[in-house]
Amino acid sequence: MTRYGETFPAWRAAAGDHWHAYTRHAFVEGLRDGSLPRAAFLDYLVQDYIFLIHFSRAWALAVTKADTVDEMRLAAGTVNALINDEMALHIRICAEAGISEDALSEAEEKTQNIAYTRYVLDAGHSGDFLDLLAALAPCVLGYGEIGARLSHEATSDTYADWIATYAGEDYQQVCHDVGGLIDSAIARRLGPAAQDSPRWAHLSARFTTATRLEVGFWDMGFEG
Ligand SMILES: Cc1ncc(CO)c(N)n1
């Protein structure tokens, strides 16, 4: 399993079965073996386009919640990667299927999508930089882990374009940078014995909640 720093493996372990339910979801396995119906994939991509808009807003909030210029730089880099790289995948695949960018912007946002993105934004608004990072982490790092695994385990090239985006060097670099950012942000605010800090359990619980919301997002993908 991919590490992406020291904090992530600890939070991932604390999320227990929820992490497995997220990263080994039937939707993910359908991407792996190509059995996922195209209509479900496109439905998911349309929702994910909207997701990425709000997710970019949450990373932009991280820029304003940061304490150092290094933290700002990394958060701003992630905003850039989301808006200018990752969303391009959605626009490209949807365009190939006859769904225009205008149609993407006008699509109705589903409730599981609203629940997830607004939970993350609220973590940032009501909490500090660490609360926000804990809520953001499962998304970035989970897709990194899924992409890296599927690049080795895929048995079909039906969804090769999607897999290559998350397994690719650019996205994997974002995951390593974000993993490092979480480690240094924690060390800076909670000190070397972060796991003994009273905040640790709370941050870890936020990570688990966001992981559960990822499971709901895949479930939603099947409903469409
Ligand atoms: C729901 C969801 N989680 C994570 C990612 C990765 O950025 C994504 N595109 N969508």
mmCIF file of C-alpha atoms and ligand atoms in Angstrom:
data_model
loop_
_atom_site.group_PDB
_atom_site.id
_atom_site.type_symbol
_atom_site.label_atom_id
_atom_site.label_comp_id
_atom_site.label_asym_id
_atom_site.label_seq_id
_atom_site.Cartn_x
_atom_site.Cartn_y
_atom_site.Cartn_z
ATOM 1 C CA MET A 1 0.000 0.000 0.000
ATOM 2 C CA THR A 2 1.134 3.488 -0.777
ATOM 3 C CA ARG A 3 2.353 5.548 2.170
ATOM 4 C CA TYR A 4 2.241 9.263 1.237
ATOM 5 C CA GLY A 5 3.897 10.315 4.506
ATOM 6 C CA GLU A 6 3.591 9.189 8.122
ATOM 7 C CA THR A 7 0.207 10.525 9.204
ATOM 8 C CA PHE A 8 -1.819 9.047 6.363
ATOM 9 C CA PRO A 9 -1.104 5.373 7.212
ATOM 10 C CA ALA A 10 -2.147 6.033 10.831
ATOM 11 C CA TRP A 11 -5.408 7.746 9.844
ATOM 12 C CA ARG A 12 -6.083 5.090 7.223
ATOM 13 C CA ALA A 13 -5.638 2.334 9.814
ATOM 14 C CA ALA A 14 -7.977 4.203 12.185
ATOM 15 C CA ALA A 15 -10.652 4.337 9.462
ATOM 16 C CA GLY A 16 -10.658 0.515 9.531
ATOM 17 C CA ASP A 17 -13.212 -1.186 7.298
ATOM 18 C CA HIS A 18 -14.427 2.132 5.906
ATOM 19 C CA TRP A 19 -11.125 2.545 4.076
ATOM 20 C CA HIS A 20 -11.513 -0.837 2.462
ATOM 21 C CA ALA A 21 -15.168 -0.090 1.571
ATOM 22 C CA TYR A 22 -13.954 3.068 -0.189
ATOM 23 C CA THR A 23 -10.857 1.882 -2.050
ATOM 24 C CA ARG A 24 -12.185 -1.608 -2.914
ATOM 25 C CA HIS A 25 -15.742 -0.525 -3.696
ATOM 26 C CA ALA A 26 -17.608 -2.464 -6.402
ATOM 27 C CA PHE A 27 -17.496 0.712 -8.524
ATOM 28 C CA VAL A 28 -13.675 0.676 -8.325
ATOM 29 C CA GLU A 29 -13.573 -3.012 -9.174
ATOM 30 C CA GLY A 30 -15.805 -2.245 -12.167
ATOM 31 C CA LEU A 31 -13.213 0.301 -13.340
ATOM 32 C CA ARG A 32 -10.520 -2.312 -12.825
ATOM 33 C CA ASP A 33 -12.115 -5.118 -14.849
ATOM 34 C CA GLY A 34 -14.081 -2.925 -17.266
ATOM 35 C CA SER A 35 -17.464 -4.282 -16.112
ATOM 36 C CA LEU A 36 -18.716 -0.868 -14.959
ATOM 37 C CA PRO A 37 -21.534 0.236 -17.296
ATOM 38 C CA ARG A 38 -20.537 3.249 -19.387
ATOM 39 C CA ALA A 39 -23.704 5.134 -18.355
ATOM 40 C CA ALA A 40 -22.811 4.759 -14.661
ATOM 41 C CA PHE A 41 -19.287 5.983 -15.379
ATOM 42 C CA LEU A 42 -20.512 9.059 -17.253
ATOM 43 C CA ASP A 43 -23.069 9.810 -14.551
ATOM 44 C CA TYR A 44 -20.296 9.616 -11.983
ATOM 45 C CA LEU A 45 -18.008 11.875 -14.057
ATOM 46 C CA VAL A 46 -20.705 14.544 -14.330
ATOM 47 C CA GLN A 47 -21.168 14.513 -10.538
ATOM 48 C CA ASP A 48 -17.417 14.420 -10.024
ATOM 49 C CA TYR A 49 -16.979 17.511 -12.189
ATOM 50 C CA ILE A 50 -19.267 19.367 -9.770
ATOM 51 C CA PHE A 51 -17.453 17.730 -6.865
ATOM 52 C CA LEU A 52 -14.122 19.073 -8.126
ATOM 53 C CA ILE A 53 -15.464 22.624 -8.280
ATOM 54 C CA HIS A 54 -16.348 22.541 -4.573
ATOM 55 C CA PHE A 55 -13.232 20.586 -3.759
ATOM 56 C CA SER A 56 -11.142 23.287 -5.423
ATOM 57 C CA ARG A 57 -12.960 25.841 -3.270
ATOM 58 C CA ALA A 58 -12.018 23.814 -0.184
ATOM 59 C CA TRP A 59 -8.349 23.760 -1.203
ATOM 60 C CA ALA A 60 -8.561 27.501 -1.852
ATOM 61 C CA LEU A 61 -9.856 27.833 1.716
ATOM 62 C CA ALA A 62 -6.752 25.918 2.814
ATOM 63 C CA VAL A 63 -4.654 28.673 1.206
ATOM 64 C CA THR A 64 -6.333 31.215 3.486
ATOM 65 C CA LYS A 65 -6.135 28.939 6.576
ATOM 66 C CA ALA A 66 -2.420 28.217 6.141
ATOM 67 C CA ASP A 67 0.202 29.550 8.565
ATOM 68 C CA THR A 68 3.252 29.616 6.329
ATOM 69 C CA VAL A 69 4.050 30.526 2.746
ATOM 70 C CA ASP A 70 5.172 26.922 2.153
ATOM 71 C CA GLU A 71 1.746 25.687 3.215
ATOM 72 C CA MET A 72 0.103 28.294 0.999
ATOM 73 C CA ARG A 73 2.264 27.279 -1.943
ATOM 74 C CA LEU A 74 1.296 23.635 -1.632
ATOM 75 C CA ALA A 75 -2.404 24.311 -1.181
ATOM 76 C CA ALA A 76 -2.378 26.715 -4.131
ATOM 77 C CA GLY A 77 -0.568 24.082 -6.224
ATOM 78 C CA THR A 78 -3.335 21.616 -5.421
ATOM 79 C CA VAL A 79 -6.010 24.126 -6.480
ATOM 80 C CA ASN A 80 -4.138 24.453 -9.764
ATOM 81 C CA ALA A 81 -3.813 20.668 -10.242
ATOM 82 C CA LEU A 82 -7.541 20.183 -9.602
ATOM 83 C CA ILE A 83 -8.830 22.957 -11.825
ATOM 84 C CA ASN A 84 -6.329 22.734 -14.662
ATOM 85 C CA ASP A 85 -5.342 19.040 -14.779
ATOM 86 C CA GLU A 86 -7.879 16.762 -13.150
ATOM 87 C CA MET A 87 -11.000 18.557 -14.410
ATOM 88 C CA ALA A 88 -9.564 18.364 -17.933
ATOM 89 C CA LEU A 89 -10.033 14.584 -17.772
ATOM 90 C CA HIS A 90 -13.728 15.016 -16.991
ATOM 91 C CA ILE A 91 -14.199 17.609 -19.711
ATOM 92 C CA ARG A 92 -12.378 15.464 -22.282
ATOM 93 C CA ILE A 93 -14.171 12.174 -21.582
ATOM 94 C CA CYS A 94 -17.570 13.864 -21.345
ATOM 95 C CA ALA A 95 -16.932 15.776 -24.592
ATOM 96 C CA GLU A 96 -16.169 12.455 -26.312
ATOM 97 C CA ALA A 97 -19.559 11.214 -25.052
ATOM 98 C CA GLY A 98 -21.322 14.330 -26.359
ATOM 99 C CA ILE A 99 -21.661 16.085 -22.984
ATOM 100 C CA SER A 100 -20.502 19.696 -23.287
ATOM 101 C CA GLU A 101 -18.788 21.712 -20.556
ATOM 102 C CA ASP A 102 -21.920 23.883 -20.346
ATOM 103 C CA ALA A 103 -24.008 20.772 -19.737
ATOM 104 C CA LEU A 104 -21.567 19.742 -16.991
ATOM 105 C CA SER A 105 -21.921 23.090 -15.221
ATOM 106 C CA GLU A 106 -25.706 22.894 -15.410
ATOM 107 C CA ALA A 107 -26.070 19.316 -14.137
ATOM 108 C CA GLU A 108 -28.091 18.818 -10.967
ATOM 109 C CA GLU A 109 -25.899 18.107 -7.967
ATOM 110 C CA LYS A 110 -26.899 14.920 -6.157
ATOM 111 C CA THR A 111 -27.416 14.870 -2.397
ATOM 112 C CA GLN A 112 -24.438 12.579 -1.624
ATOM 113 C CA ASN A 113 -22.266 15.014 -3.552
ATOM 114 C CA ILE A 114 -23.637 17.973 -1.588
ATOM 115 C CA ALA A 115 -23.153 16.089 1.690
ATOM 116 C CA TYR A 116 -19.510 15.328 0.999
ATOM 117 C CA THR A 117 -18.282 18.633 -0.372
ATOM 118 C CA ARG A 118 -20.139 20.769 2.143
ATOM 119 C CA TYR A 119 -18.857 18.582 4.983
ATOM 120 C CA VAL A 120 -15.312 19.286 3.837
ATOM 121 C CA LEU A 121 -15.965 23.013 3.436
ATOM 122 C CA ASP A 122 -17.555 23.141 6.886
ATOM 123 C CA ALA A 123 -14.544 21.366 8.400
ATOM 124 C CA GLY A 124 -12.474 24.266 7.086
ATOM 125 C CA HIS A 125 -14.884 27.026 8.040
ATOM 126 C CA SER A 126 -15.565 25.788 11.573
ATOM 127 C CA GLY A 127 -12.075 24.431 12.228
ATOM 128 C CA ASP A 128 -8.450 25.224 11.478
ATOM 129 C CA PHE A 129 -5.974 24.122 8.818
ATOM 130 C CA LEU A 130 -5.625 20.632 10.345
ATOM 131 C CA ASP A 131 -9.393 20.039 10.494
ATOM 132 C CA LEU A 132 -9.586 20.961 6.843
ATOM 133 C CA LEU A 133 -6.632 18.769 5.822
ATOM 134 C CA ALA A 134 -8.065 15.763 7.681
ATOM 135 C CA ALA A 135 -11.319 16.137 5.721
ATOM 136 C CA LEU A 136 -9.472 16.675 2.401
ATOM 137 C CA ALA A 137 -7.026 13.790 2.795
ATOM 138 C CA PRO A 138 -9.180 10.722 1.931
ATOM 139 C CA CYS A 139 -10.107 12.192 -1.412
ATOM 140 C CA VAL A 140 -6.643 13.025 -2.668
ATOM 141 C CA LEU A 141 -4.780 10.088 -1.150
ATOM 142 C CA GLY A 142 -7.523 7.504 -1.649
ATOM 143 C CA TYR A 143 -7.657 8.153 -5.404
ATOM 144 C CA GLY A 144 -3.850 8.035 -5.461
ATOM 145 C CA GLU A 145 -3.947 4.631 -3.814
ATOM 146 C CA ILE A 146 -6.748 3.394 -6.097
ATOM 147 C CA GLY A 147 -4.984 4.646 -9.239
ATOM 148 C CA ALA A 148 -1.642 3.122 -8.242
ATOM 149 C CA ARG A 149 -3.266 -0.244 -7.519
ATOM 150 C CA LEU A 150 -5.419 -0.334 -10.654
ATOM 151 C CA SER A 151 -2.442 0.525 -12.853
ATOM 152 C CA HIS A 152 -1.057 -2.893 -11.835
ATOM 153 C CA GLU A 153 -4.255 -4.865 -11.355
ATOM 154 C CA ALA A 154 -6.503 -3.670 -14.196
ATOM 155 C CA THR A 155 -7.632 -6.529 -16.438
ATOM 156 C CA SER A 156 -9.285 -4.327 -19.070
ATOM 157 C CA ASP A 157 -8.329 -1.078 -20.780
ATOM 158 C CA THR A 158 -11.916 0.234 -20.919
ATOM 159 C CA TYR A 159 -11.175 2.791 -18.211
ATOM 160 C CA ALA A 160 -7.443 3.126 -18.893
ATOM 161 C CA ASP A 161 -7.707 6.897 -19.360
ATOM 162 C CA TRP A 162 -9.240 7.342 -15.882
ATOM 163 C CA ILE A 163 -6.740 4.979 -14.256
ATOM 164 C CA ALA A 164 -3.778 6.655 -15.989
ATOM 165 C CA THR A 165 -4.828 10.051 -14.638
ATOM 166 C CA TYR A 166 -4.661 8.882 -11.015
ATOM 167 C CA ALA A 167 -1.734 6.497 -11.454
ATOM 168 C CA GLY A 168 0.223 9.097 -13.436
ATOM 169 C CA GLU A 169 3.298 10.897 -12.206
ATOM 170 C CA ASP A 170 1.578 14.279 -11.837
ATOM 171 C CA TYR A 171 -1.246 13.012 -9.625
ATOM 172 C CA GLN A 172 1.084 10.760 -7.609
ATOM 173 C CA GLN A 173 3.345 13.763 -7.020
ATOM 174 C CA VAL A 174 0.351 15.712 -5.663
ATOM 175 C CA CYS A 175 -0.314 12.801 -3.271
ATOM 176 C CA HIS A 176 3.273 12.777 -2.017
ATOM 177 C CA ASP A 177 3.220 16.556 -1.594
ATOM 178 C CA VAL A 178 -0.096 16.473 0.266
ATOM 179 C CA GLY A 179 1.113 13.600 2.485
ATOM 180 C CA GLY A 180 4.188 15.650 3.352
ATOM 181 C CA LEU A 181 2.087 18.755 3.928
ATOM 182 C CA ILE A 182 -0.104 16.892 6.427
ATOM 183 C CA ASP A 183 2.970 15.600 8.294
ATOM 184 C CA SER A 184 4.605 18.995 8.541
ATOM 185 C CA ALA A 185 1.358 20.825 9.376
ATOM 186 C CA ILE A 186 0.754 18.377 12.236
ATOM 187 C CA ALA A 187 4.333 18.576 13.523
ATOM 188 C CA ARG A 188 4.185 22.356 13.444
ATOM 189 C CA ARG A 189 0.896 22.620 15.379
ATOM 190 C CA LEU A 190 0.820 19.521 17.593
ATOM 191 C CA GLY A 191 4.528 18.850 18.105
ATOM 192 C CA PRO A 192 6.403 15.543 17.841
ATOM 193 C CA ALA A 193 3.980 13.605 20.113
ATOM 194 C CA ALA A 194 0.998 14.483 17.887
ATOM 195 C CA GLN A 195 -0.658 11.120 18.440
ATOM 196 C CA ASP A 196 -0.898 11.856 22.177
ATOM 197 C CA SER A 197 -2.504 15.235 21.552
ATOM 198 C CA PRO A 198 -6.194 15.540 22.469
ATOM 199 C CA ARG A 199 -6.828 16.670 18.899
ATOM 200 C CA TRP A 200 -5.522 13.501 17.302
ATOM 201 C CA ALA A 201 -8.695 11.431 17.800
ATOM 202 C CA HIS A 202 -10.815 14.285 16.502
ATOM 203 C CA LEU A 203 -8.722 14.678 13.337
ATOM 204 C CA SER A 204 -8.694 10.969 12.776
ATOM 205 C CA ALA A 205 -12.504 10.906 13.150
ATOM 206 C CA ARG A 206 -12.783 13.630 10.503
ATOM 207 C CA PHE A 207 -10.684 11.533 8.153
ATOM 208 C CA THR A 208 -13.006 8.561 8.789
ATOM 209 C CA THR A 209 -16.138 10.655 8.152
ATOM 210 C CA ALA A 210 -14.763 11.884 4.833
ATOM 211 C CA THR A 211 -13.890 8.260 3.968
ATOM 212 C CA ARG A 212 -17.519 7.235 4.653
ATOM 213 C CA LEU A 213 -18.674 10.066 2.387
ATOM 214 C CA GLU A 214 -16.406 8.690 -0.358
ATOM 215 C CA VAL A 215 -18.186 5.332 -0.023
ATOM 216 C CA GLY A 216 -21.488 7.186 -0.445
ATOM 217 C CA PHE A 217 -20.106 8.867 -3.557
ATOM 218 C CA TRP A 218 -19.361 5.499 -5.210
ATOM 219 C CA ASP A 219 -22.787 4.196 -4.127
ATOM 220 C CA MET A 220 -24.318 7.222 -5.836
ATOM 221 C CA GLY A 221 -22.371 6.326 -8.981
ATOM 222 C CA PHE A 222 -24.284 3.053 -9.157
ATOM 223 C CA GLU A 223 -27.685 4.645 -8.602
ATOM 224 C CA GLY A 224 -27.442 6.681 -11.780
HETATM 225 C C1 LIG B 1 -15.329 11.917 -5.050
HETATM 226 C C2 LIG B 1 -13.918 12.134 -5.420
HETATM 227 N N1 LIG B 1 -12.969 11.863 -4.512
HETATM 228 C C3 LIG B 1 -11.669 12.058 -4.823
HETATM 229 C C4 LIG B 1 -11.295 12.548 -6.048
HETATM 230 C C5 LIG B 1 -9.828 12.759 -6.385
HETATM 231 O O1 LIG B 1 -9.572 14.075 -6.634
HETATM 232 C C6 LIG B 1 -12.319 12.823 -6.962
HETATM 233 N N2 LIG B 1 -12.034 13.286 -8.199
HETATM 234 N N3 LIG B 1 -13.616 12.596 -6.622
#
